[in-house]
Each structure stands twice: as C-alpha cells, then as structure tokens.
Amino acid sequence: MALRDSFSPLLIGAASLMFAGGLNGLILPVRGAIEGFSPLTLGLLGTGWAIGFIAGCLLVPRVVRRVGHIRAFGAMTSFAAVSILISALIITPWAWIPLRALAGFCFAGAAQIMESWLNEGSTTQNRGRVFGTYAMVNLASNTAGQMVLPLGNPAAETFFVLGAVFYALALLPTALYATQQPKPLTEVKLDLPTLWRNSPIAVGGAFLVGSANSCFGTLAAVYGEAIGMSVTVIALFVSTTLFAGAFAQLPVGWLSDRSDRRYVLIGVSILGIVASSFFVSTSPRDLTTVFIAAACFGACLHTMYPLLVSHANDHATEGTFLRTSGGLLLIFGIGSIVGPLIGGGAMTIMGPEGMFMTIATCHVLLTLFALWRVSRRAPVPVEDRTEFQAVPAARNSTPETVALDPRSTHAAEH
C-alpha cells in the first residue's frame, strides 16, 4: 500500500504519540508538587526533557540508518513507555530527571520517524493540507492528553500506566500499515554564524522564546498547584494558553505579512510583558480573571516563535528554508534547557510568581534586542517576504516537522 493512499493510520499513530506526550508532560509536575518536590527540581524535569529532545533530534537519524525506521520507532516508543512506568515506581526527582530526558529523546525520535512517513507520502499538491492536518492533530492530541488528568487521581499510578499504553499504541500504525519505509531522516546541523548573519533577531529571539515557553510549559502546573488550583483547573489553565496561541496566529500572521515583522514581534513581546506583569503584580486568584489573563498571555507566548521563523526566512536565500528553520528549532531547544532551570529557581526563592517574572525578563530582553536591531537594518520589502504560516508547538517540533512544511524545498523533492 503506497503511503499517499491513506494518511489516516499515520495520523492516528501521531495522535497517540502526542496524547502520551501531553499526559506525560503534565502528570509529572502535578504529581511532583503533590509529593512536595521543590520548584527547582521540577524545573529540572523540563531541562532534562529539552536535553533529551535535542539529543533525539541529532542522534536518532543515525539510529534509523543503522536499523531502519520500524525497528527504531519500536525502540523509541518502548523506551518512552518504560520511562514513564519507572517514574511511577521510583518517586524521586533524581530518578525522574534522567527518565524525563530519556522520554524527551524517545519522543523526538518517534516524532521524527512518524513525520518522515507523512513527508514521504505527501506531494507538492497536498503537502499544505497534510501539514495543516498534522498541526491540528498535534495540538488537539497534546491538549487531550492534558485534559484527561482531571478524570482521575493524580496521586495514583493510573495516568503513568495510561501514558505508557498510548506510547505503545503509537507503534501499531507503523508496524501494521507502513509497508514502504521512507527515505533517511532529515538532518539539520546548527550553523550559528550563518544563522546570525541571516537574522540576529531570530537567533537571539529563538533562544529567549525557547526559555520562556519551556519555563511555562514545565512549571505552569507547579504554579497552579501553588496558588490552590484543582487538577481540573490546572489542565484548563494550560490548555487555555495553547488554544489562545493557536487562534492568535491568524491575526498576528496577517498583520506581520503587511508590516515590518520586527514591530509586530516587539508589540507582541510588550503585550507578553504586560500579561506576565499582571500575574506578578496582582497575584490573581479569581478564576475568571486568571483565565482571561491566561488567554492574553498565551496569545503572546505562542505567536512569537512563528514570527521569528518567518522573519528569518524573509532574509534567507532561496532553498535554505529547511536549514534556517531547523537551526532555529535547535536554538529554541537550547533555550528550553535554560528556562525551566531559572524559572524553578526563581519560584523557589520568590514564590509561584517567580515563573512569570522569569518569562517577563525573557520578553524584556527580546524587546530591547529587537528595538536595537530595528535601528541597524532596514525591513525586507513586503513583496520579497515569505508568507507567514502557523507552525506546531515548537516544544514538540523536530527537523522532520520542518521538512514536512510546504515551504521546505527539500520536502518537495521527496
């Protein structure tokens, strides 16, 4: 069966993988907070995940070349399931941190292999539709994994087992349906000097946005538990920011296609500072206020990275989309290592608002750097820009996600 005949089995597998990833990412900080782990050690979970995720993006292509896609995918999903099951058996942060790194490595590897099949089976005529559908599956499944948490007791082992079950289920579509293995995985090497010459704002911004986004993604549940949110409210709180960010990409992208993207980035960053400062200065506890503020915050937080990618590609030469966007993704990942560590330390010292103080600091630095760069370089004419396009959540994206993007000339060659 040719892969392009039906994407449904692959998308089902991707949904299972993203569901498990979303559940795994939320149950650990929630359970850790219940167990009394400090914010700093919980922040290290995010740091471990980011280290493992970057390592997976860089190393798994070599594994695939050695043993093939199906065997490599089976190994990734198996180790991911094992990592979450052992986390249920050994309740200590010093076991959870390396296990979280293992999960990040396996998740990155499994996602790359899954996406390579989608990439191989799509054509220039349907690539945009496949990419858009996959982006929606990514968001919906990740959110569903988080939203299942209120249905049970996070202090029990149920959700650890459920996460392992869905990691294992992700293996079935590739094992049973994908009889034709795709070409080798996309490899993207980090060429920082070239990226910096291309767009300093994108390089510095990817690092700072990665720090801010990973700080929130790792510690939002810890913040919610610290201010007295129930598990249901925590899941809704995190999901609200994700959906607000998804919906905001359309107006932000429309505006950035018609004006200097740097000014749009500065405006969004300033709004992010205001939203973060609101949480710091008022310490809201009324749920209506919290959710309105969370929606405004998420609309800013999750639209900055697509703006940076679009700005970088405005300055890139023809045919370098994959190298530029893939490199920025790795820089985002490096920032993701730092953010949870600093945010966890800030929460340990200053209380739950320390998370938003860390994020606000990242956005202040981004705003100042972008303002300086505006004075140093003229904007790209509107007619010479690439069109803004929403991208899946960067924390779950791999170089193979970039290759699947219809703007990637490399992808079109498959």
Coordinates of N, CA, C and O in Angstrom, one line a residue, residues 180-337:
Q180 N 6.0 0.5 3.3 CA 7.1 1.1 2.5 C 7.8 2.1 3.4 O 7.3 3.1 3.8
Q181 N 9.1 1.9 3.7 CA 9.8 2.8 4.5 C 10.3 4.0 3.8 O 10.7 3.9 2.6
P182 N 10.2 5.1 4.4 CA 10.6 6.4 3.7 C 12.1 6.5 3.6 O 12.9 5.7 4.1
K183 N 12.6 7.6 3.0 CA 14.0 7.9 2.9 C 14.6 8.3 4.2 O 13.8 8.5 5.2
P184 N 15.9 8.3 4.3 CA 16.5 8.7 5.6 C 16.0 10.0 6.2 O 15.6 10.9 5.5
L185 N 16.0 10.0 7.5 CA 15.5 11.2 8.2 C 16.3 12.5 7.9 O 17.5 12.4 7.6
T186 N 15.6 13.6 7.9 CA 16.2 14.9 7.7 C 17.2 15.2 8.8 O 16.9 15.0 10.0
E187 N 18.4 15.6 8.5 CA 19.4 16.0 9.5 C 19.7 17.5 9.3 O 19.9 18.0 8.2
V188 N 19.6 18.2 10.4 CA 19.9 19.7 10.3 C 21.0 20.0 11.3 O 20.9 19.7 12.5
K189 N 22.1 20.5 10.8 CA 23.2 20.9 11.6 C 23.1 22.4 12.0 O 22.7 23.2 11.2
L190 N 23.5 22.7 13.2 CA 23.5 24.0 13.7 C 24.6 24.8 13.2 O 25.8 24.6 13.6
D191 N 24.4 25.8 12.3 CA 25.4 26.7 11.7 C 25.1 28.1 12.3 O 24.5 28.9 11.6
L192 N 25.5 28.3 13.5 CA 25.2 29.6 14.2 C 25.7 30.8 13.5 O 25.0 31.8 13.4
P193 N 27.0 30.8 13.0 CA 27.4 32.0 12.3 C 26.6 32.4 11.1 O 26.2 33.6 10.9
T194 N 26.2 31.4 10.3 CA 25.3 31.7 9.1 C 23.9 32.2 9.6 O 23.4 33.2 9.0
L195 N 23.4 31.5 10.6 CA 22.1 32.0 11.1 C 22.1 33.4 11.7 O 21.2 34.2 11.5
W196 N 23.2 33.7 12.3 CA 23.4 35.0 12.9 C 23.5 36.1 11.8 O 22.9 37.1 11.9
R197 N 24.2 35.8 10.8 CA 24.3 36.8 9.7 C 23.0 36.9 9.0 O 22.7 38.0 8.5
N198 N 22.3 35.8 8.9 CA 21.0 35.9 8.3 C 20.0 36.7 9.1 O 19.3 37.6 8.5
S199 N 19.9 36.5 10.4 CA 18.9 37.2 11.2 C 19.3 37.1 12.7 O 18.9 36.2 13.3
P200 N 20.0 38.2 13.2 CA 20.3 38.1 14.6 C 19.1 38.1 15.5 O 19.1 37.5 16.6
I201 N 18.0 38.8 15.1 CA 16.8 38.8 16.0 C 16.3 37.4 16.1 O 15.9 36.9 17.2
A202 N 16.3 36.6 15.0 CA 15.7 35.3 15.0 C 16.5 34.4 15.9 O 16.0 33.5 16.7
V203 N 17.9 34.5 15.9 CA 18.7 33.7 16.7 C 18.6 34.0 18.2 O 18.3 33.1 19.0
G204 N 18.7 35.3 18.5 CA 18.6 35.7 19.9 C 17.1 35.4 20.4 O 16.9 35.0 21.5
G205 N 16.2 35.7 19.5 CA 14.8 35.6 19.9 C 14.4 34.1 20.1 O 13.6 33.8 21.0
A206 N 14.9 33.2 19.3 CA 14.6 31.8 19.4 C 15.1 31.3 20.8 O 14.4 30.5 21.4
F207 N 16.3 31.7 21.2 CA 16.8 31.3 22.5 C 15.9 31.8 23.6 O 15.6 31.1 24.5
L208 N 15.6 33.1 23.6 CA 14.8 33.7 24.7 C 13.3 33.2 24.7 O 12.8 32.9 25.7
V209 N 12.7 33.0 23.5 CA 11.4 32.5 23.4 C 11.4 31.0 23.9 O 10.5 30.5 24.6
G210 N 12.4 30.3 23.5 CA 12.5 28.9 24.0 C 12.6 28.8 25.5 O 12.0 28.0 26.1
S211 N 13.4 29.7 26.1 CA 13.5 29.8 27.5 C 12.1 30.1 28.2 O 11.7 29.4 29.1
A212 N 11.4 31.1 27.6 CA 10.1 31.5 28.2 C 9.1 30.4 28.0 O 8.4 30.1 29.0
N213 N 9.0 29.9 26.8 CA 7.9 28.9 26.6 C 8.1 27.6 27.4 O 7.2 27.0 27.9
S214 N 9.4 27.2 27.5 CA 9.7 25.9 28.2 C 9.5 26.2 29.7 O 9.1 25.3 30.4
C215 N 9.8 27.4 30.2 CA 9.6 27.7 31.6 C 8.1 27.5 31.9 O 7.7 26.9 32.9
F216 N 7.2 28.1 31.1 CA 5.8 28.0 31.3 C 5.3 26.5 31.1 O 4.6 26.0 31.9
G217 N 5.8 25.9 30.0 CA 5.3 24.5 29.8 C 5.7 23.6 30.8 O 4.9 22.6 31.1
T218 N 6.8 23.8 31.5 CA 7.2 22.9 32.6 C 6.6 23.2 33.9 O 6.2 22.3 34.7
L219 N 6.5 24.5 34.2 CA 6.2 25.0 35.6 C 4.8 25.5 35.8 O 4.4 25.9 36.9
A220 N 4.0 25.6 34.7 CA 2.6 26.1 34.8 C 1.8 25.3 35.8 O 1.0 25.8 36.6
A221 N 2.0 24.0 35.8 CA 1.2 23.1 36.7 C 1.7 23.3 38.1 O 0.9 23.3 39.1
V222 N 3.0 23.6 38.3 CA 3.5 23.9 39.6 C 3.0 25.2 40.2 O 2.6 25.3 41.3
Y223 N 2.9 26.2 39.3 CA 2.3 27.5 39.6 C 0.8 27.3 40.0 O 0.4 27.8 41.1
G224 N 0.1 26.5 39.2 CA -1.3 26.3 39.5 C -1.5 25.7 40.9 O -2.4 26.0 41.7
E225 N -0.7 24.6 41.1 CA -0.9 23.9 42.4 C -0.5 24.8 43.6 O -1.1 24.8 44.6
A226 N 0.5 25.7 43.4 CA 1.0 26.6 44.5 C -0.1 27.6 44.8 O -0.1 28.1 46.0
I227 N -0.9 28.1 43.9 CA -1.9 29.1 44.2 C -3.3 28.4 44.5 O -4.3 29.2 44.6
G228 N -3.3 27.1 44.6 CA -4.5 26.5 45.0 C -5.5 26.0 44.0 O -6.6 25.7 44.2
M229 N -5.0 25.9 42.7 CA -5.9 25.4 41.6 C -6.1 23.9 41.8 O -5.2 23.2 42.2
S230 N -7.3 23.4 41.4 CA -7.5 22.0 41.4 C -6.8 21.4 40.1 O -6.4 22.2 39.2
V231 N -6.8 20.1 40.0 CA -6.2 19.5 38.8 C -7.0 19.8 37.6 O -6.4 20.1 36.5
T232 N -8.3 19.9 37.7 CA -9.1 20.3 36.6 C -8.8 21.7 36.1 O -8.6 21.9 34.9
V233 N -8.7 22.6 37.0 CA -8.4 24.0 36.7 C -7.0 24.1 36.1 O -6.8 24.9 35.2
I234 N -6.0 23.4 36.6 CA -4.7 23.4 36.1 C -4.7 23.0 34.6 O -4.1 23.7 33.8
A235 N -5.4 21.9 34.3 CA -5.4 21.4 32.9 C -6.1 22.5 32.0 O -5.6 22.7 30.9
L236 N -7.2 23.1 32.5 CA -7.8 24.1 31.7 C -7.0 25.3 31.5 O -6.9 26.0 30.5
F237 N -6.2 25.7 32.6 CA -5.3 26.8 32.6 C -4.3 26.7 31.5 O -4.0 27.6 30.7
V238 N -3.6 25.5 31.5 CA -2.6 25.2 30.5 C -3.2 25.2 29.1 O -2.6 25.8 28.1
S239 N -4.3 24.5 28.9 CA -5.0 24.4 27.6 C -5.4 25.7 27.1 O -5.4 26.0 25.9
T240 N -5.9 26.6 28.0 CA -6.3 27.9 27.5 C -5.2 28.7 26.8 O -5.4 29.3 25.8
T241 N -4.0 28.6 27.4 CA -2.9 29.3 26.7 C -2.6 28.7 25.4 O -2.3 29.5 24.4
L242 N -2.7 27.4 25.2 CA -2.4 26.8 24.0 C -3.4 27.2 22.9 O -3.0 27.5 21.8
F243 N -4.7 27.1 23.2 CA -5.7 27.4 22.2 C -5.7 28.9 21.9 O -5.9 29.3 20.7
A244 N -5.5 29.8 22.9 CA -5.4 31.2 22.6 C -4.2 31.5 21.6 O -4.3 32.3 20.7
G245 N -3.1 30.8 21.9 CA -1.9 31.0 21.0 C -2.2 30.5 19.6 O -1.8 31.1 18.6
A246 N -3.0 29.4 19.5 CA -3.3 28.9 18.1 C -4.2 29.8 17.4 O -4.0 30.1 16.2
F247 N -5.2 30.4 18.1 CA -6.2 31.3 17.4 C -5.5 32.6 17.1 O -5.9 33.3 16.1
A248 N -4.6 33.1 17.9 CA -4.0 34.4 17.7 C -3.0 34.4 16.5 O -2.6 35.4 16.0
Q249 N -2.6 33.2 16.1 CA -1.6 33.1 15.0 C -2.2 33.7 13.7 O -1.4 34.3 12.9
L250 N -3.5 33.6 13.4 CA -4.1 34.1 12.2 C -4.0 35.6 12.2 O -3.4 36.2 11.2
P251 N -4.5 36.4 13.1 CA -4.4 37.8 13.1 C -2.9 38.3 13.1 O -2.6 39.3 12.5
V252 N -2.1 37.7 14.0 CA -0.7 38.1 14.1 C 0.0 37.9 12.8 O 0.8 38.8 12.3
G253 N -0.2 36.7 12.1 CA 0.4 36.5 10.9 C -0.1 37.4 9.8 O 0.7 37.9 9.0
W254 N -1.4 37.7 9.8 CA -1.9 38.6 8.8 C -1.3 40.0 8.9 O -0.9 40.6 7.9
L255 N -1.1 40.5 10.1 CA -0.5 41.8 10.4 C 1.0 41.8 10.0 O 1.5 42.7 9.4
S256 N 1.7 40.7 10.3 CA 3.1 40.7 10.0 C 3.4 40.6 8.5 O 4.5 41.0 8.1
D257 N 2.5 40.0 7.7 CA 2.7 40.0 6.3 C 2.5 41.3 5.7 O 2.9 41.5 4.5
R258 N 1.9 42.3 6.4 CA 1.6 43.6 5.8 C 2.4 44.7 6.5 O 2.2 45.9 6.2
S259 N 3.3 44.4 7.4 CA 4.1 45.4 8.0 C 5.5 44.8 8.4 O 5.7 43.6 8.1
D260 N 6.3 45.6 9.0 CA 7.6 45.1 9.5 C 7.4 44.1 10.6 O 6.9 44.4 11.6
R261 N 7.8 42.8 10.3 CA 7.6 41.8 11.3 C 8.2 42.1 12.7 O 7.8 41.7 13.7
R262 N 9.3 42.9 12.6 CA 10.0 43.2 13.9 C 9.2 44.0 14.8 O 9.2 43.9 16.0
Y263 N 8.4 45.0 14.2 CA 7.5 45.8 15.0 C 6.3 44.9 15.6 O 5.9 45.2 16.7
V264 N 5.9 44.0 14.8 CA 4.8 43.1 15.3 C 5.4 42.2 16.4 O 4.7 42.1 17.5
L265 N 6.6 41.7 16.3 CA 7.3 41.0 17.3 C 7.4 41.8 18.6 O 7.1 41.3 19.7
I266 N 7.9 43.0 18.4 CA 8.0 43.9 19.6 C 6.7 44.2 20.3 O 6.6 44.1 21.5
G267 N 5.6 44.4 19.5 CA 4.3 44.6 20.0 C 3.8 43.4 20.8 O 3.3 43.5 21.9
V268 N 4.0 42.2 20.2 CA 3.5 41.0 20.9 C 4.3 40.8 22.2 O 3.8 40.4 23.2
S269 N 5.6 41.0 22.1 CA 6.5 40.9 23.3 C 6.1 41.8 24.4 O 6.1 41.4 25.6
I270 N 5.8 43.0 24.0 CA 5.4 44.0 25.1 C 4.1 43.6 25.7 O 3.9 43.6 27.0
L271 N 3.2 43.1 24.9 CA 1.9 42.6 25.5 C 2.2 41.4 26.4 O 1.5 41.2 27.4
G272 N 3.2 40.5 26.0 CA 3.6 39.4 26.9 C 4.1 39.9 28.2 O 3.9 39.3 29.2
I273 N 4.9 41.0 28.2 CA 5.4 41.6 29.4 C 4.3 42.0 30.3 O 4.3 41.8 31.5
V274 N 3.3 42.7 29.7 CA 2.2 43.2 30.4 C 1.4 42.1 31.0 O 1.0 42.1 32.2
A275 N 1.1 41.0 30.3 CA 0.4 39.9 30.8 C 1.1 39.2 31.9 O 0.5 38.8 33.0
S276 N 2.4 39.0 31.8 CA 3.2 38.4 32.8 C 3.3 39.3 34.1 O 3.1 38.8 35.2
S277 N 3.4 40.6 33.8 CA 3.5 41.5 35.0 C 2.2 41.5 35.7 O 2.1 41.8 36.9
F278 N 1.1 41.3 35.0 CA -0.2 41.3 35.7 C -0.3 40.1 36.7 O -0.7 40.3 37.8
F279 N 0.2 39.0 36.3 CA 0.2 37.8 37.2 C 1.2 38.1 38.4 O 0.9 37.7 39.5
V280 N 2.3 38.8 38.1 CA 3.2 39.1 39.2 C 2.7 40.1 40.2 O 2.8 40.0 41.4
S281 N 2.1 41.2 39.6 CA 1.7 42.3 40.5 C 0.4 42.1 41.2 O 0.2 42.7 42.3
T282 N -0.5 41.4 40.6 CA -1.8 41.3 41.2 C -2.1 39.9 41.9 O -3.0 39.8 42.7
S283 N -1.2 38.9 41.5 CA -1.4 37.5 42.1 C -2.9 37.1 42.0 O -3.5 36.8 43.1
P284 N -3.5 37.1 40.8 CA -4.9 36.8 40.7 C -5.3 35.4 41.2 O -4.6 34.5 41.0
R285 N -6.4 35.3 41.9 CA -6.9 34.1 42.4 C -8.4 33.8 41.8 O -8.8 32.6 41.8
D286 N -9.1 34.8 41.4 CA -10.4 34.7 40.9 C -10.3 34.0 39.5 O -9.5 34.4 38.6
L287 N -11.0 32.9 39.3 CA -10.7 32.0 38.1 C -11.1 32.7 36.8 O -10.4 32.6 35.8
T288 N -12.1 33.6 36.8 CA -12.4 34.3 35.6 C -11.3 35.2 35.2 O -10.9 35.2 34.0
T289 N -10.8 35.9 36.2 CA -9.6 36.8 35.9 C -8.4 36.0 35.4 O -7.7 36.4 34.5
V290 N -8.1 34.9 36.1 CA -7.0 34.1 35.8 C -7.1 33.6 34.3 O -6.1 33.6 33.6
F291 N -8.3 33.1 33.9 CA -8.4 32.5 32.6 C -8.4 33.6 31.5 O -7.8 33.4 30.4
I292 N -8.9 34.8 31.8 CA -8.8 35.9 30.8 C -7.3 36.3 30.6 O -6.8 36.5 29.5
A293 N -6.6 36.4 31.8 CA -5.2 36.8 31.7 C -4.4 35.7 31.0 O -3.5 36.0 30.3
A294 N -4.8 34.4 31.3 CA -4.1 33.3 30.7 C -4.2 33.3 29.1 O -3.3 33.0 28.4
A295 N -5.4 33.6 28.7 CA -5.7 33.7 27.2 C -4.9 34.8 26.6 O -4.2 34.6 25.5
C296 N -4.8 36.0 27.2 CA -4.0 37.0 26.7 C -2.5 36.7 26.7 O -1.8 36.9 25.7
F297 N -2.1 36.0 27.8 CA -0.7 35.6 27.9 C -0.4 34.6 26.8 O 0.7 34.6 26.2
G298 N -1.2 33.6 26.6 CA -0.9 32.5 25.7 C -0.9 33.0 24.2 O -0.1 32.6 23.4
A299 N -1.8 34.0 24.0 CA -1.8 34.6 22.6 C -0.5 35.3 22.3 O -0.1 35.3 21.1
C300 N 0.2 35.8 23.3 CA 1.5 36.4 23.1 C 2.6 35.3 23.0 O 3.5 35.2 22.2
L301 N 2.6 34.4 24.0 CA 3.6 33.4 24.2 C 3.8 32.5 23.0 O 4.9 32.2 22.6
H302 N 2.7 32.1 22.4 CA 2.8 31.1 21.4 C 2.8 31.6 19.9 O 2.7 30.8 19.0
T303 N 2.9 32.9 19.8 CA 2.9 33.5 18.4 C 4.3 34.1 18.1 O 4.6 34.4 17.0
M304 N 5.2 34.2 19.1 CA 6.5 34.8 18.9 C 7.4 33.9 18.0 O 8.1 34.4 17.1
Y305 N 7.4 32.6 18.3 CA 8.3 31.7 17.5 C 8.0 31.7 16.0 O 8.9 31.8 15.2
P306 N 6.7 31.5 15.6 CA 6.4 31.6 14.2 C 6.8 32.9 13.6 O 7.2 33.0 12.4
L307 N 6.7 34.0 14.3 CA 7.1 35.3 13.8 C 8.6 35.3 13.6 O 9.1 35.8 12.6
L308 N 9.4 34.7 14.5 CA 10.8 34.7 14.3 C 11.2 33.8 13.1 O 12.1 34.2 12.3
V309 N 10.6 32.7 12.9 CA 10.8 31.8 11.8 C 10.6 32.6 10.5 O 11.3 32.5 9.5
S310 N 9.4 33.2 10.4 CA 9.0 34.0 9.2 C 10.0 35.1 8.9 O 10.4 35.3 7.8
H311 N 10.5 35.8 10.0 CA 11.4 36.9 9.8 C 12.7 36.4 9.3 O 13.4 36.9 8.4
A312 N 13.2 35.2 9.9 CA 14.5 34.7 9.4 C 14.4 34.2 8.0 O 15.4 34.5 7.2
N313 N 13.3 33.7 7.5 CA 13.2 33.2 6.2 C 13.0 34.4 5.2 O 13.2 34.2 4.0
D314 N 12.5 35.5 5.7 CA 12.5 36.7 4.8 C 13.9 37.1 4.4 O 14.1 37.6 3.3
H315 N 14.9 36.8 5.2 CA 16.3 37.2 4.9 C 17.1 36.1 4.3 O 18.2 36.3 3.9
A316 N 16.5 34.9 4.3 CA 17.3 33.7 3.9 C 17.3 33.6 2.4 O 16.4 34.2 1.7
T317 N 18.3 33.0 1.8 CA 18.4 32.8 0.4 C 17.5 31.7 -0.1 O 17.1 30.8 0.8
E318 N 17.2 31.6 -1.3 CA 16.3 30.6 -1.8 C 16.8 29.2 -1.6 O 18.0 29.0 -1.8
G319 N 15.9 28.4 -1.2 CA 16.3 27.0 -1.0 C 16.9 26.7 0.4 O 17.4 25.5 0.6
T320 N 16.9 27.6 1.3 CA 17.6 27.4 2.6 C 16.5 27.4 3.7 O 16.9 27.5 4.9
F321 N 15.3 27.2 3.4 CA 14.2 27.2 4.5 C 14.5 26.1 5.5 O 14.4 26.4 6.7
L322 N 14.8 24.9 5.0 CA 15.0 23.8 5.9 C 16.2 24.1 6.9 O 16.1 23.8 8.1
R323 N 17.3 24.5 6.4 CA 18.5 24.8 7.2 C 18.2 25.9 8.2 O 18.6 25.8 9.4
T324 N 17.5 27.0 7.7 CA 17.3 28.1 8.6 C 16.3 27.7 9.7 O 16.6 27.9 10.9
S325 N 15.1 27.2 9.3 CA 14.1 26.9 10.3 C 14.5 25.7 11.2 O 14.2 25.8 12.4
G326 N 15.2 24.8 10.7 CA 15.7 23.7 11.5 C 16.8 24.1 12.5 O 16.8 23.7 13.7
G327 N 17.6 25.0 12.1 CA 18.6 25.6 13.0 C 18.0 26.4 14.1 O 18.4 26.3 15.3
L328 N 17.0 27.2 13.8 CA 16.3 28.0 14.8 C 15.6 27.0 15.8 O 15.5 27.3 17.0
L329 N 15.1 25.9 15.3 CA 14.4 24.9 16.2 C 15.4 24.4 17.2 O 15.1 24.3 18.4
L330 N 16.6 24.1 16.8 CA 17.6 23.6 17.7 C 18.0 24.7 18.7 O 18.3 24.4 19.9
I331 N 18.1 26.0 18.3 CA 18.4 27.1 19.2 C 17.3 27.2 20.2 O 17.5 27.5 21.4
F332 N 16.0 27.1 19.7 CA 14.9 27.1 20.6 C 15.0 26.0 21.7 O 14.7 26.2 22.9
G333 N 15.5 24.9 21.3 CA 15.7 23.8 22.2 C 16.7 24.1 23.2 O 16.6 23.7 24.4
I334 N 17.8 24.7 22.8 CA 18.9 25.1 23.8 C 18.3 26.1 24.8 O 18.6 26.0 26.0
G335 N 17.5 27.0 24.4 CA 16.8 27.9 25.3 C 15.9 27.2 26.2 O 15.8 27.5 27.4
S336 N 15.3 26.1 25.7 CA 14.4 25.3 26.6 C 15.1 24.6 27.7 O 14.5 24.2 28.7
I337 N 16.4 24.4 27.6 CA 17.2 23.8 28.7 C 17.3 24.8 29.8 O 17.3 24.4 31.0

